[in-house]
């Protein structure tokens, strides 16, 4: 069980500027969220940490940025146009709408609904005697398959031939660029291609704040290797993804693997494992690692008539490489990080909200706080030194105690206070968020001091 309720954490995130309700001044748009200044910085830091871990430190993984709108043939080839559906069911009494598989799994989580027909799912709902979670009646419509890709038109007329889709995953931009990247960058197997960007799914049951939304960001890698290579890349990425989450500071006890059962696997997949996080509403999928064999490349090769095979120059063999795919949702990772770091600490005369964020993820690494408005000149000078190296914020309003609390509540690891001695001794006081300890530091060595502290906290 998590220590704090989801409502408490999400209220804090909204009021402090991490996440705002989307289109708020017009009454909002259901389940759409905007990221405020703090959320935007945090998301950027998450993406930087991902790039550092998986791309920058790997000489054989490169990043690309494919378009969001792609040729419709891409989605016909992958099967998304015909198969990317969710089973939709309505309560005839109160008109609430549900995903049939979710209704079934709320009664029996071990039933695998993947691959079952509408009739089989309807039968299960009857057999399990499932009632509408909203009104308690047992009178449902028949099940319809609901296309989850957002459709729009490219060009001036809204004709069938002009239909295009917003991508439901970033992965396909990688597969269709496999040959371009391999040739232009002279890549040799094994190698990986990463894509970070927006994906869109017309989810029937979005919810749990930013956990399941219709517009979200993914960080995906397709790692290509020869099927004859005996190294176990699937296990390697399983371990490496968990290591990445551990490095970000997520508590070990809140993370677990969930291997997909055979019946759950997509027909082209050899194995899939999710890493789940214990969100305040229960365990939920944070990311997944899938072994996709040569399914995508061979489908695109056959459909486009382009040669997407790899030529092994030593053996002269041509083949479709196999693929391991680690796939993270940025917002799900962000939500896990925020829930994991939220704390309320009882002090002698006070309670403080504190977010124990890893310093490299915190929206601001440093807050510059002149004790008085009369110290603005010194304050701005210190800020100009700090903000060349760190994300920083400047605050002169309110008592210093209140300002410390504000920074604790958004996870700023260091507060730098400028006082009336600063002019004379060229020193500032640095206060640490977690220990609340203070130390006098020379302005000339401030950046180095903070950098060393950050490194020792990682
Ligand atoms: N290319 C594989 C793929 O897209 P997925 O399990 O459908 O696999 C991967 O999605 C990750 O994307 C999930 O583990 C999750 O983190 C994120 N994700 C998927 N749907 C989402 C949604 N509706 N809202 C937020 N994140 C989502």
GROMACS .gro file of C-alpha atoms and ligand atoms in nm:
model
  485
    1UNK     CA    1   0.000   0.000   0.000
    2UNK     CA    2   0.120   0.351  -0.078
    3UNK     CA    3   0.142   0.593   0.217
    4UNK     CA    4  -0.055   0.878   0.056
    5UNK     CA    5  -0.380   0.882  -0.136
    6UNK     CA    6  -0.380   0.947  -0.508
    7UNK     CA    7  -0.608   1.250  -0.457
    8UNK     CA    8  -0.368   1.408  -0.213
    9UNK     CA    9  -0.072   1.369  -0.451
   10UNK     CA   10  -0.255   1.478  -0.767
   11UNK     CA   11  -0.402   1.786  -0.593
   12UNK     CA   12  -0.052   1.883  -0.491
   13UNK     CA   13   0.080   1.831  -0.846
   14UNK     CA   14  -0.195   2.045  -0.996
   15UNK     CA   15  -0.173   2.332  -0.745
   16UNK     CA   16   0.206   2.348  -0.753
   17UNK     CA   17   0.233   2.367  -1.133
   18UNK     CA   18   0.330   2.019  -1.252
   19UNK     CA   19   0.005   1.929  -1.432
   20UNK     CA   20  -0.302   2.139  -1.520
   21UNK     CA   21  -0.638   2.020  -1.652
   22UNK     CA   22  -0.637   2.062  -2.033
   23UNK     CA   23  -0.839   2.352  -2.184
   24UNK     CA   24  -0.919   2.455  -1.827
   25UNK     CA   25  -1.077   2.797  -1.893
   26UNK     CA   26  -1.335   2.633  -2.124
   27UNK     CA   27  -1.436   2.378  -1.862
   28UNK     CA   28  -1.165   2.133  -1.959
   29UNK     CA   29  -1.153   1.848  -2.209
   30UNK     CA   30  -1.211   1.507  -2.057
   31UNK     CA   31  -0.887   1.337  -1.956
   32UNK     CA   32  -0.662   1.586  -2.127
   33UNK     CA   33  -0.379   1.741  -1.932
   34UNK     CA   34  -0.134   2.023  -1.986
   35UNK     CA   35   0.207   2.027  -1.827
   36UNK     CA   36   0.297   2.337  -1.629
   37UNK     CA   37   0.648   2.481  -1.590
   38UNK     CA   38   0.747   2.218  -1.333
   39UNK     CA   39   0.598   1.925  -1.524
   40UNK     CA   40   0.764   2.039  -1.845
   41UNK     CA   41   1.105   2.059  -1.680
   42UNK     CA   42   1.056   1.721  -1.513
   43UNK     CA   43   0.952   1.559  -1.843
   44UNK     CA   44   1.255   1.709  -2.016
   45UNK     CA   45   1.484   1.577  -1.742
   46UNK     CA   46   1.328   1.230  -1.770
   47UNK     CA   47   1.391   1.230  -2.145
   48UNK     CA   48   1.750   1.349  -2.092
   49UNK     CA   49   1.809   1.073  -1.836
   50UNK     CA   50   1.664   0.817  -2.081
   51UNK     CA   51   1.888   0.945  -2.363
   52UNK     CA   52   2.191   0.941  -2.131
   53UNK     CA   53   2.132   0.586  -2.019
   54UNK     CA   54   2.019   0.421  -2.341
   55UNK     CA   55   2.158   0.633  -2.627
   56UNK     CA   56   2.452   0.854  -2.528
   57UNK     CA   57   2.634   0.578  -2.340
   58UNK     CA   58   2.575   0.320  -2.616
   59UNK     CA   59   2.783   0.361  -2.928
   60UNK     CA   60   2.545   0.132  -3.120
   61UNK     CA   61   2.214   0.309  -3.042
   62UNK     CA   62   2.108   0.622  -3.233
   63UNK     CA   63   1.804   0.844  -3.204
   64UNK     CA   64   1.573   0.961  -3.483
   65UNK     CA   65   1.262   1.178  -3.499
   66UNK     CA   66   1.009   1.040  -3.748
   67UNK     CA   67   0.687   1.221  -3.842
   68UNK     CA   68   0.372   1.172  -3.636
   69UNK     CA   69   0.152   1.141  -3.945
   70UNK     CA   70   0.272   0.861  -4.170
   71UNK     CA   71   0.156   0.700  -4.492
   72UNK     CA   72  -0.164   0.506  -4.418
   73UNK     CA   73  -0.003   0.196  -4.573
   74UNK     CA   74   0.219   0.178  -4.262
   75UNK     CA   75  -0.083   0.112  -4.041
   76UNK     CA   76  -0.250  -0.119  -4.293
   77UNK     CA   77   0.068  -0.327  -4.306
   78UNK     CA   78   0.114  -0.354  -3.929
   79UNK     CA   79  -0.248  -0.459  -3.883
   80UNK     CA   80  -0.337  -0.149  -3.680
   81UNK     CA   81  -0.614  -0.046  -3.923
   82UNK     CA   82  -0.787  -0.382  -3.896
   83UNK     CA   83  -0.687  -0.495  -3.545
   84UNK     CA   84  -0.611  -0.199  -3.317
   85UNK     CA   85  -0.951  -0.216  -3.153
   86UNK     CA   86  -1.086  -0.226  -2.801
   87UNK     CA   87  -1.407  -0.416  -2.715
   88UNK     CA   88  -1.665  -0.155  -2.617
   89UNK     CA   89  -1.978  -0.232  -2.415
   90UNK     CA   90  -2.248   0.000  -2.275
   91UNK     CA   91  -2.483  -0.038  -1.982
   92UNK     CA   92  -2.838  -0.012  -2.127
   93UNK     CA   93  -2.969   0.131  -1.801
   94UNK     CA   94  -2.726   0.414  -1.711
   95UNK     CA   95  -2.541   0.436  -2.046
   96UNK     CA   96  -2.198   0.407  -1.881
   97UNK     CA   97  -1.935   0.282  -2.121
   98UNK     CA   98  -1.675   0.015  -2.045
   99UNK     CA   99  -1.406  -0.199  -2.202
  100UNK     CA  100  -1.544  -0.553  -2.193
  101UNK     CA  101  -1.202  -0.702  -2.111
  102UNK     CA  102  -1.163  -0.466  -1.815
  103UNK     CA  103  -1.507  -0.559  -1.682
  104UNK     CA  104  -1.416  -0.928  -1.703
  105UNK     CA  105  -1.076  -0.879  -1.540
  106UNK     CA  106  -1.228  -0.675  -1.258
  107UNK     CA  107  -1.415  -0.995  -1.165
  108UNK     CA  108  -1.139  -1.243  -1.249
  109UNK     CA  109  -0.797  -1.097  -1.322
  110UNK     CA  110  -0.658  -1.431  -1.444
  111UNK     CA  111  -0.886  -1.457  -1.749
  112UNK     CA  112  -0.700  -1.366  -2.065
  113UNK     CA  113  -0.934  -1.175  -2.298
  114UNK     CA  114  -0.684  -1.118  -2.580
  115UNK     CA  115  -0.790  -1.287  -2.903
  116UNK     CA  116  -1.145  -1.364  -2.780
  117UNK     CA  117  -1.435  -1.281  -3.012
  118UNK     CA  118  -1.713  -1.035  -2.917
  119UNK     CA  119  -1.947  -1.330  -2.860
  120UNK     CA  120  -1.698  -1.507  -2.632
  121UNK     CA  121  -1.651  -1.189  -2.426
  122UNK     CA  122  -2.030  -1.136  -2.399
  123UNK     CA  123  -2.070  -1.495  -2.286
  124UNK     CA  124  -1.802  -1.447  -2.018
  125UNK     CA  125  -1.980  -1.137  -1.887
  126UNK     CA  126  -2.300  -1.342  -1.852
  127UNK     CA  127  -2.128  -1.647  -1.699
  128UNK     CA  128  -1.943  -1.435  -1.444
  129UNK     CA  129  -2.270  -1.257  -1.363
  130UNK     CA  130  -2.108  -0.915  -1.401
  131UNK     CA  131  -2.315  -0.610  -1.307
  132UNK     CA  132  -2.262  -0.251  -1.421
  133UNK     CA  133  -2.007  -0.098  -1.176
  134UNK     CA  134  -2.203   0.232  -1.192
  135UNK     CA  135  -2.570   0.130  -1.142
  136UNK     CA  136  -2.556  -0.240  -1.052
  137UNK     CA  137  -2.790  -0.353  -1.336
  138UNK     CA  138  -2.695  -0.652  -1.553
  139UNK     CA  139  -2.826  -0.529  -1.887
  140UNK     CA  140  -2.550  -0.461  -2.139
  141UNK     CA  141  -2.547  -0.387  -2.512
  142UNK     CA  142  -2.367  -0.627  -2.744
  143UNK     CA  143  -1.994  -0.566  -2.782
  144UNK     CA  144  -1.857  -0.350  -3.063
  145UNK     CA  145  -1.494  -0.320  -3.167
  146UNK     CA  146  -1.380   0.040  -3.137
  147UNK     CA  147  -1.091   0.164  -3.355
  148UNK     CA  148  -0.837   0.330  -3.128
  149UNK     CA  149  -0.639   0.524  -3.388
  150UNK     CA  150  -0.728   0.891  -3.428
  151UNK     CA  151  -0.828   0.958  -3.785
  152UNK     CA  152  -0.796   1.284  -3.975
  153UNK     CA  153  -0.765   1.402  -4.336
  154UNK     CA  154  -0.461   1.524  -4.522
  155UNK     CA  155  -0.534   1.777  -4.794
  156UNK     CA  156  -0.835   1.988  -4.872
  157UNK     CA  157  -1.109   1.728  -4.913
  158UNK     CA  158  -1.242   1.486  -4.655
  159UNK     CA  159  -1.236   1.181  -4.882
  160UNK     CA  160  -1.151   0.823  -4.791
  161UNK     CA  161  -0.831   0.843  -4.996
  162UNK     CA  162  -0.717   1.137  -4.781
  163UNK     CA  163  -0.756   0.958  -4.447
  164UNK     CA  164  -0.445   0.960  -4.231
  165UNK     CA  165  -0.391   0.846  -3.872
  166UNK     CA  166  -0.207   0.995  -3.578
  167UNK     CA  167   0.052   0.734  -3.482
  168UNK     CA  168  -0.055   0.510  -3.194
  169UNK     CA  169   0.309   0.416  -3.118
  170UNK     CA  170   0.646   0.569  -3.202
  171UNK     CA  171   0.792   0.230  -3.296
  172UNK     CA  172   0.675   0.218  -3.658
  173UNK     CA  173   0.868   0.534  -3.748
  174UNK     CA  174   1.178   0.334  -3.656
  175UNK     CA  175   1.092   0.029  -3.869
  176UNK     CA  176   1.016   0.234  -4.179
  177UNK     CA  177   1.350   0.415  -4.139
  178UNK     CA  178   1.551   0.099  -4.068
  179UNK     CA  179   1.717   0.099  -4.410
  180UNK     CA  180   1.784   0.475  -4.411
  181UNK     CA  181   1.955   0.461  -4.074
  182UNK     CA  182   2.146   0.140  -4.146
  183UNK     CA  183   2.284   0.276  -4.473
  184UNK     CA  184   2.346   0.641  -4.385
  185UNK     CA  185   2.505   0.563  -4.046
  186UNK     CA  186   2.681   0.242  -4.158
  187UNK     CA  187   2.526   0.052  -3.866
  188UNK     CA  188   2.632  -0.308  -3.803
  189UNK     CA  189   2.426  -0.557  -3.608
  190UNK     CA  190   2.354  -0.557  -3.324
  191UNK     CA  191   2.231  -0.197  -3.314
  192UNK     CA  192   1.938   0.003  -3.188
  193UNK     CA  193   1.725   0.299  -3.299
  194UNK     CA  194   1.545   0.515  -3.048
  195UNK     CA  195   1.243   0.740  -3.100
  196UNK     CA  196   1.099   0.973  -2.837
  197UNK     CA  197   0.775   1.152  -2.912
  198UNK     CA  198   0.399   1.181  -2.902
  199UNK     CA  199   0.160   0.893  -2.960
  200UNK     CA  200  -0.220   0.904  -2.973
  201UNK     CA  201  -0.483   0.646  -2.883
  202UNK     CA  202  -0.855   0.703  -2.864
  203UNK     CA  203  -0.877   0.513  -2.534
  204UNK     CA  204  -1.229   0.412  -2.426
  205UNK     CA  205  -1.143   0.427  -2.058
  206UNK     CA  206  -0.874   0.688  -2.001
  207UNK     CA  207  -0.820   0.785  -1.641
  208UNK     CA  208  -0.613   0.780  -1.325
  209UNK     CA  209  -0.487   1.133  -1.396
  210UNK     CA  210  -0.198   1.114  -1.645
  211UNK     CA  211  -0.172   0.731  -1.628
  212UNK     CA  212  -0.397   0.654  -1.927
  213UNK     CA  213  -0.455   0.942  -2.165
  214UNK     CA  214  -0.537   0.980  -2.533
  215UNK     CA  215  -0.226   1.185  -2.607
  216UNK     CA  216   0.100   1.078  -2.445
  217UNK     CA  217   0.471   1.045  -2.509
  218UNK     CA  218   0.668   0.728  -2.562
  219UNK     CA  219   1.041   0.656  -2.543
  220UNK     CA  220   1.099   0.345  -2.752
  221UNK     CA  221   1.403   0.157  -2.876
  222UNK     CA  222   1.403  -0.110  -3.142
  223UNK     CA  223   1.717  -0.314  -3.089
  224UNK     CA  224   1.805  -0.522  -3.397
  225UNK     CA  225   2.017  -0.838  -3.382
  226UNK     CA  226   2.089  -1.148  -3.583
  227UNK     CA  227   1.857  -1.441  -3.497
  228UNK     CA  228   2.179  -1.651  -3.489
  229UNK     CA  229   2.330  -1.430  -3.216
  230UNK     CA  230   2.327  -1.638  -2.897
  231UNK     CA  231   2.332  -1.338  -2.658
  232UNK     CA  232   2.005  -1.302  -2.465
  233UNK     CA  233   1.911  -0.940  -2.553
  234UNK     CA  234   1.563  -0.980  -2.406
  235UNK     CA  235   1.703  -1.058  -2.060
  236UNK     CA  236   1.966  -0.789  -2.101
  237UNK     CA  237   1.702  -0.518  -2.163
  238UNK     CA  238   1.476  -0.653  -1.888
  239UNK     CA  239   1.760  -0.604  -1.641
  240UNK     CA  240   1.882  -0.279  -1.793
  241UNK     CA  241   1.536  -0.116  -1.784
  242UNK     CA  242   1.501  -0.203  -1.417
  243UNK     CA  243   1.852  -0.068  -1.355
  244UNK     CA  244   1.751   0.259  -1.526
  245UNK     CA  245   1.445   0.292  -1.301
  246UNK     CA  246   1.660   0.216  -0.998
  247UNK     CA  247   1.911   0.485  -1.102
  248UNK     CA  248   1.628   0.737  -1.123
  249UNK     CA  249   1.559   0.659  -0.758
  250UNK     CA  250   1.235   0.457  -0.774
  251UNK     CA  251   1.200   0.238  -0.466
  252UNK     CA  252   1.276  -0.128  -0.540
  253UNK     CA  253   0.972  -0.250  -0.345
  254UNK     CA  254   0.740  -0.048  -0.573
  255UNK     CA  255   0.862  -0.216  -0.893
  256UNK     CA  256   0.804  -0.567  -1.025
  257UNK     CA  257   0.825  -0.766  -1.346
  258UNK     CA  258   0.511  -0.917  -1.498
  259UNK     CA  259   0.582  -1.175  -1.765
  260UNK     CA  260   0.298  -1.208  -2.014
  261UNK     CA  261   0.135  -1.550  -2.026
  262UNK     CA  262   0.152  -1.739  -2.359
  263UNK     CA  263  -0.218  -1.666  -2.435
  264UNK     CA  264  -0.157  -1.293  -2.386
  265UNK     CA  265   0.127  -1.266  -2.636
  266UNK     CA  266   0.069  -1.108  -2.974
  267UNK     CA  267   0.106  -1.381  -3.239
  268UNK     CA  268   0.440  -1.240  -3.360
  269UNK     CA  269   0.585  -1.199  -3.010
  270UNK     CA  270   0.815  -1.455  -2.850
  271UNK     CA  271   0.802  -1.293  -2.507
  272UNK     CA  272   0.682  -0.977  -2.336
  273UNK     CA  273   0.752  -0.854  -1.984
  274UNK     CA  274   0.603  -0.545  -1.826
  275UNK     CA  275   0.767  -0.354  -1.546
  276UNK     CA  276   0.485  -0.254  -1.315
  277UNK     CA  277   0.485   0.019  -1.052
  278UNK     CA  278   0.278   0.025  -0.736
  279UNK     CA  279   0.077   0.345  -0.804
  280UNK     CA  280  -0.149   0.466  -0.520
  281UNK     CA  281  -0.442   0.308  -0.713
  282UNK     CA  282  -0.262  -0.029  -0.740
  283UNK     CA  283  -0.004  -0.203  -0.960
  284UNK     CA  284  -0.002  -0.069  -1.317
  285UNK     CA  285   0.212  -0.113  -1.628
  286UNK     CA  286   0.491   0.144  -1.632
  287UNK     CA  287   0.672   0.010  -1.939
  288UNK     CA  288   0.714  -0.305  -2.145
  289UNK     CA  289   0.993  -0.507  -2.307
  290UNK     CA  290   0.883  -0.712  -2.607
  291UNK     CA  291   1.060  -0.962  -2.826
  292UNK     CA  292   0.901  -0.884  -3.166
  293UNK     CA  293   1.101  -1.127  -3.382
  294UNK     CA  294   1.128  -1.013  -3.747
  295UNK     CA  295   0.754  -0.946  -3.775
  296UNK     CA  296   0.759  -0.570  -3.839
  297UNK     CA  297   1.056  -0.555  -4.075
  298UNK     CA  298   0.940  -0.852  -4.282
  299UNK     CA  299   0.583  -0.715  -4.308
  300UNK     CA  300   0.709  -0.373  -4.416
  301UNK     CA  301   0.961  -0.534  -4.653
  302UNK     CA  302   0.693  -0.743  -4.823
  303UNK     CA  303   0.434  -0.468  -4.832
  304UNK     CA  304   0.661  -0.185  -4.956
  305UNK     CA  305   0.864  -0.415  -5.188
  306UNK     CA  306   1.176  -0.246  -5.046
  307UNK     CA  307   1.467  -0.465  -4.950
  308UNK     CA  308   1.471  -0.430  -4.570
  309UNK     CA  309   1.698  -0.729  -4.516
  310UNK     CA  310   2.038  -0.696  -4.355
  311UNK     CA  311   2.343  -0.814  -4.546
  312UNK     CA  312   2.604  -0.976  -4.327
  313UNK     CA  313   2.923  -0.881  -4.511
  314UNK     CA  314   3.128  -1.159  -4.354
  315UNK     CA  315   2.898  -1.447  -4.440
  316UNK     CA  316   2.719  -1.281  -4.734
  317UNK     CA  317   2.389  -1.389  -4.579
  318UNK     CA  318   2.080  -1.172  -4.609
  319UNK     CA  319   1.811  -1.187  -4.343
  320UNK     CA  320   1.556  -0.986  -4.148
  321UNK     CA  321   1.703  -0.899  -3.808
  322UNK     CA  322   1.511  -0.985  -3.491
  323UNK     CA  323   1.406  -0.708  -3.256
  324UNK     CA  324   1.383  -0.641  -2.883
  325UNK     CA  325   1.170  -0.340  -2.796
  326UNK     CA  326   1.188  -0.157  -2.461
  327UNK     CA  327   0.897   0.089  -2.457
  328UNK     CA  328   0.842   0.353  -2.187
  329UNK     CA  329   0.554   0.596  -2.144
  330UNK     CA  330   0.697   0.932  -2.032
  331UNK     CA  331   0.387   1.030  -1.830
  332UNK     CA  332   0.361   0.691  -1.659
  333UNK     CA  333   0.725   0.718  -1.557
  334UNK     CA  334   0.671   1.078  -1.448
  335UNK     CA  335   0.370   0.977  -1.237
  336UNK     CA  336   0.567   0.692  -1.075
  337UNK     CA  337   0.855   0.929  -0.994
  338UNK     CA  338   0.621   1.187  -0.843
  339UNK     CA  339   0.424   0.935  -0.634
  340UNK     CA  340   0.745   0.769  -0.518
  341UNK     CA  341   0.907   1.091  -0.403
  342UNK     CA  342   0.608   1.256  -0.232
  343UNK     CA  343   0.637   1.271   0.146
  344UNK     CA  344   0.501   1.462   0.443
  345UNK     CA  345   0.743   1.502   0.731
  346UNK     CA  346   0.653   1.592   1.086
  347UNK     CA  347   0.898   1.856   1.214
  348UNK     CA  348   0.914   2.002   1.566
  349UNK     CA  349   0.647   2.269   1.511
  350UNK     CA  350   0.547   2.207   1.158
  351UNK     CA  351   0.477   1.954   0.882
  352UNK     CA  352   0.651   1.985   0.552
  353UNK     CA  353   0.560   1.841   0.213
  354UNK     CA  354   0.881   1.731   0.052
  355UNK     CA  355   0.944   1.563  -0.280
  356UNK     CA  356   1.261   1.357  -0.256
  357UNK     CA  357   1.331   1.381  -0.629
  358UNK     CA  358   1.661   1.270  -0.774
  359UNK     CA  359   1.846   1.605  -0.827
  360UNK     CA  360   1.893   1.536  -1.196
  361UNK     CA  361   1.514   1.501  -1.236
  362UNK     CA  362   1.398   1.782  -1.005
  363UNK     CA  363   1.243   2.069  -1.205
  364UNK     CA  364   1.488   2.311  -1.045
  365UNK     CA  365   1.819   2.199  -0.903
  366UNK     CA  366   1.874   2.531  -0.726
  367UNK     CA  367   1.657   2.807  -0.579
  368UNK     CA  368   1.826   3.144  -0.528
  369UNK     CA  369   1.671   3.322  -0.229
  370UNK     CA  370   1.795   3.668  -0.124
  371UNK     CA  371   1.694   3.725   0.240
  372UNK     CA  372   1.571   4.076   0.161
  373UNK     CA  373   1.462   4.271  -0.147
  374UNK     CA  374   1.756   4.504  -0.073
  375UNK     CA  375   1.985   4.216  -0.174
  376UNK     CA  376   1.841   4.194  -0.525
  377UNK     CA  377   2.166   4.298  -0.694
  378UNK     CA  378   2.370   4.026  -0.516
  379UNK     CA  379   2.085   3.778  -0.572
  380UNK     CA  380   2.075   3.838  -0.947
  381UNK     CA  381   2.451   3.808  -0.968
  382UNK     CA  382   2.442   3.467  -0.797
  383UNK     CA  383   2.147   3.362  -1.018
  384UNK     CA  384   2.342   3.450  -1.333
  385UNK     CA  385   2.628   3.224  -1.220
  386UNK     CA  386   2.396   2.939  -1.121
  387UNK     CA  387   2.163   2.938  -1.420
  388UNK     CA  388   2.447   2.880  -1.665
  389UNK     CA  389   2.487   2.531  -1.516
  390UNK     CA  390   2.162   2.439  -1.343
  391UNK     CA  391   1.787   2.478  -1.385
  392UNK     CA  392   1.714   2.742  -1.124
  393UNK     CA  393   1.440   2.959  -0.979
  394UNK     CA  394   1.459   3.298  -0.809
  395UNK     CA  395   1.228   3.388  -0.521
  396UNK     CA  396   1.227   3.698  -0.299
  397UNK     CA  397   0.871   3.688  -0.164
  398UNK     CA  398   0.768   3.570   0.183
  399UNK     CA  399   0.967   3.466   0.488
  400UNK     CA  400   1.270   3.248   0.427
  401UNK     CA  401   1.097   2.962   0.614
  402UNK     CA  402   0.799   2.977   0.377
  403UNK     CA  403   1.029   2.990   0.076
  404UNK     CA  404   1.218   2.680   0.195
  405UNK     CA  405   0.884   2.498   0.231
  406UNK     CA  406   0.780   2.600  -0.122
  407UNK     CA  407   1.104   2.459  -0.263
  408UNK     CA  408   1.080   2.138  -0.054
  409UNK     CA  409   0.728   2.086  -0.187
  410UNK     CA  410   0.846   2.090  -0.549
  411UNK     CA  411   1.162   1.889  -0.484
  412UNK     CA  412   1.434   2.157  -0.528
  413UNK     CA  413   1.742   1.990  -0.376
  414UNK     CA  414   1.939   2.309  -0.296
  415UNK     CA  415   1.843   2.655  -0.174
  416UNK     CA  416   2.107   2.925  -0.193
  417UNK     CA  417   2.047   3.210   0.050
  418UNK     CA  418   2.204   3.553   0.007
  419UNK     CA  419   2.229   3.756   0.329
  420UNK     CA  420   2.375   4.087   0.444
  421UNK     CA  421   2.721   3.931   0.500
  422UNK     CA  422   2.739   3.813   0.138
  423UNK     CA  423   2.867   4.152   0.018
  424UNK     CA  424   3.158   4.132   0.262
  425UNK     CA  425   3.257   3.766   0.268
  426UNK     CA  426   3.147   3.669  -0.088
  427UNK     CA  427   2.977   3.364   0.059
  428UNK     CA  428   2.621   3.227   0.048
  429UNK     CA  429   2.439   2.969   0.259
  430UNK     CA  430   2.346   2.644   0.086
  431UNK     CA  431   2.060   2.446   0.239
  432UNK     CA  432   1.999   2.085   0.145
  433UNK     CA  433   1.639   1.972   0.093
  434UNK     CA  434   1.659   1.628   0.254
  435UNK     CA  435   1.880   1.688   0.559
  436UNK     CA  436   1.788   2.060   0.586
  437UNK     CA  437   2.154   2.112   0.681
  438UNK     CA  438   2.310   2.445   0.592
  439UNK     CA  439   2.664   2.523   0.488
  440UNK     CA  440   2.846   2.848   0.408
  441UNK     CA  441   3.004   2.831   0.063
  442UNK     CA  442   3.219   3.076  -0.137
  443UNK     CA  443   3.036   3.210  -0.446
  444UNK     CA  444   3.347   3.138  -0.654
  445UNK     CA  445   3.316   2.763  -0.580
  446UNK     CA  446   2.934   2.744  -0.562
  447UNK     CA  447   2.874   2.562  -0.892
  448UNK     CA  448   3.144   2.305  -0.822
  449UNK     CA  449   3.008   2.253  -0.470
  450UNK     CA  450   2.655   2.191  -0.601
  451UNK     CA  451   2.778   1.967  -0.883
  452UNK     CA  452   2.975   1.751  -0.636
  453UNK     CA  453   2.672   1.728  -0.407
  454UNK     CA  454   2.446   1.624  -0.696
  455UNK     CA  455   2.690   1.356  -0.802
  456UNK     CA  456   2.715   1.223  -0.446
  457UNK     CA  457   2.333   1.203  -0.426
  458UNK     CA  458   2.291   1.007  -0.752
  459LIG     N1  459   0.540  -0.018  -2.929
  459LIG     C1  460   0.485  -0.097  -2.825
  459LIG     C2  461   0.379  -0.030  -2.751
  459LIG     O1  462   0.335   0.077  -2.786
  459LIG     P1  463   0.229  -0.054  -2.540
  459LIG     O2  464   0.237  -0.151  -2.425
  459LIG     O3  465   0.100  -0.039  -2.607
  459LIG     O4  466   0.342  -0.099  -2.641
  459LIG     C3  467   0.407   0.106  -2.435
  459LIG     O5  468   0.277   0.089  -2.489
  459LIG     C4  469   0.404   0.202  -2.319
  459LIG     O6  470   0.341   0.325  -2.358
  459LIG     C5  471   0.322   0.154  -2.200
  459LIG     O7  472   0.397   0.068  -2.116
  459LIG     C6  473   0.289   0.284  -2.131
  459LIG     O8  474   0.398   0.329  -2.053
  459LIG     C7  475   0.270   0.380  -2.248
  459LIG     N2  476   0.127   0.394  -2.283
  459LIG     C8  477   0.053   0.315  -2.362
  459LIG     N3  478  -0.073   0.361  -2.372
  459LIG     C9  479  -0.080   0.471  -2.297
  459LIG    C10  480  -0.184   0.565  -2.265
  459LIG     N4  481  -0.305   0.555  -2.318
  459LIG     N5  482  -0.156   0.669  -2.181
  459LIG    C11  483  -0.032   0.683  -2.130
  459LIG     N6  484   0.071   0.599  -2.156
  459LIG    C12  485   0.047   0.494  -2.238
   0.00000   0.00000   0.00000
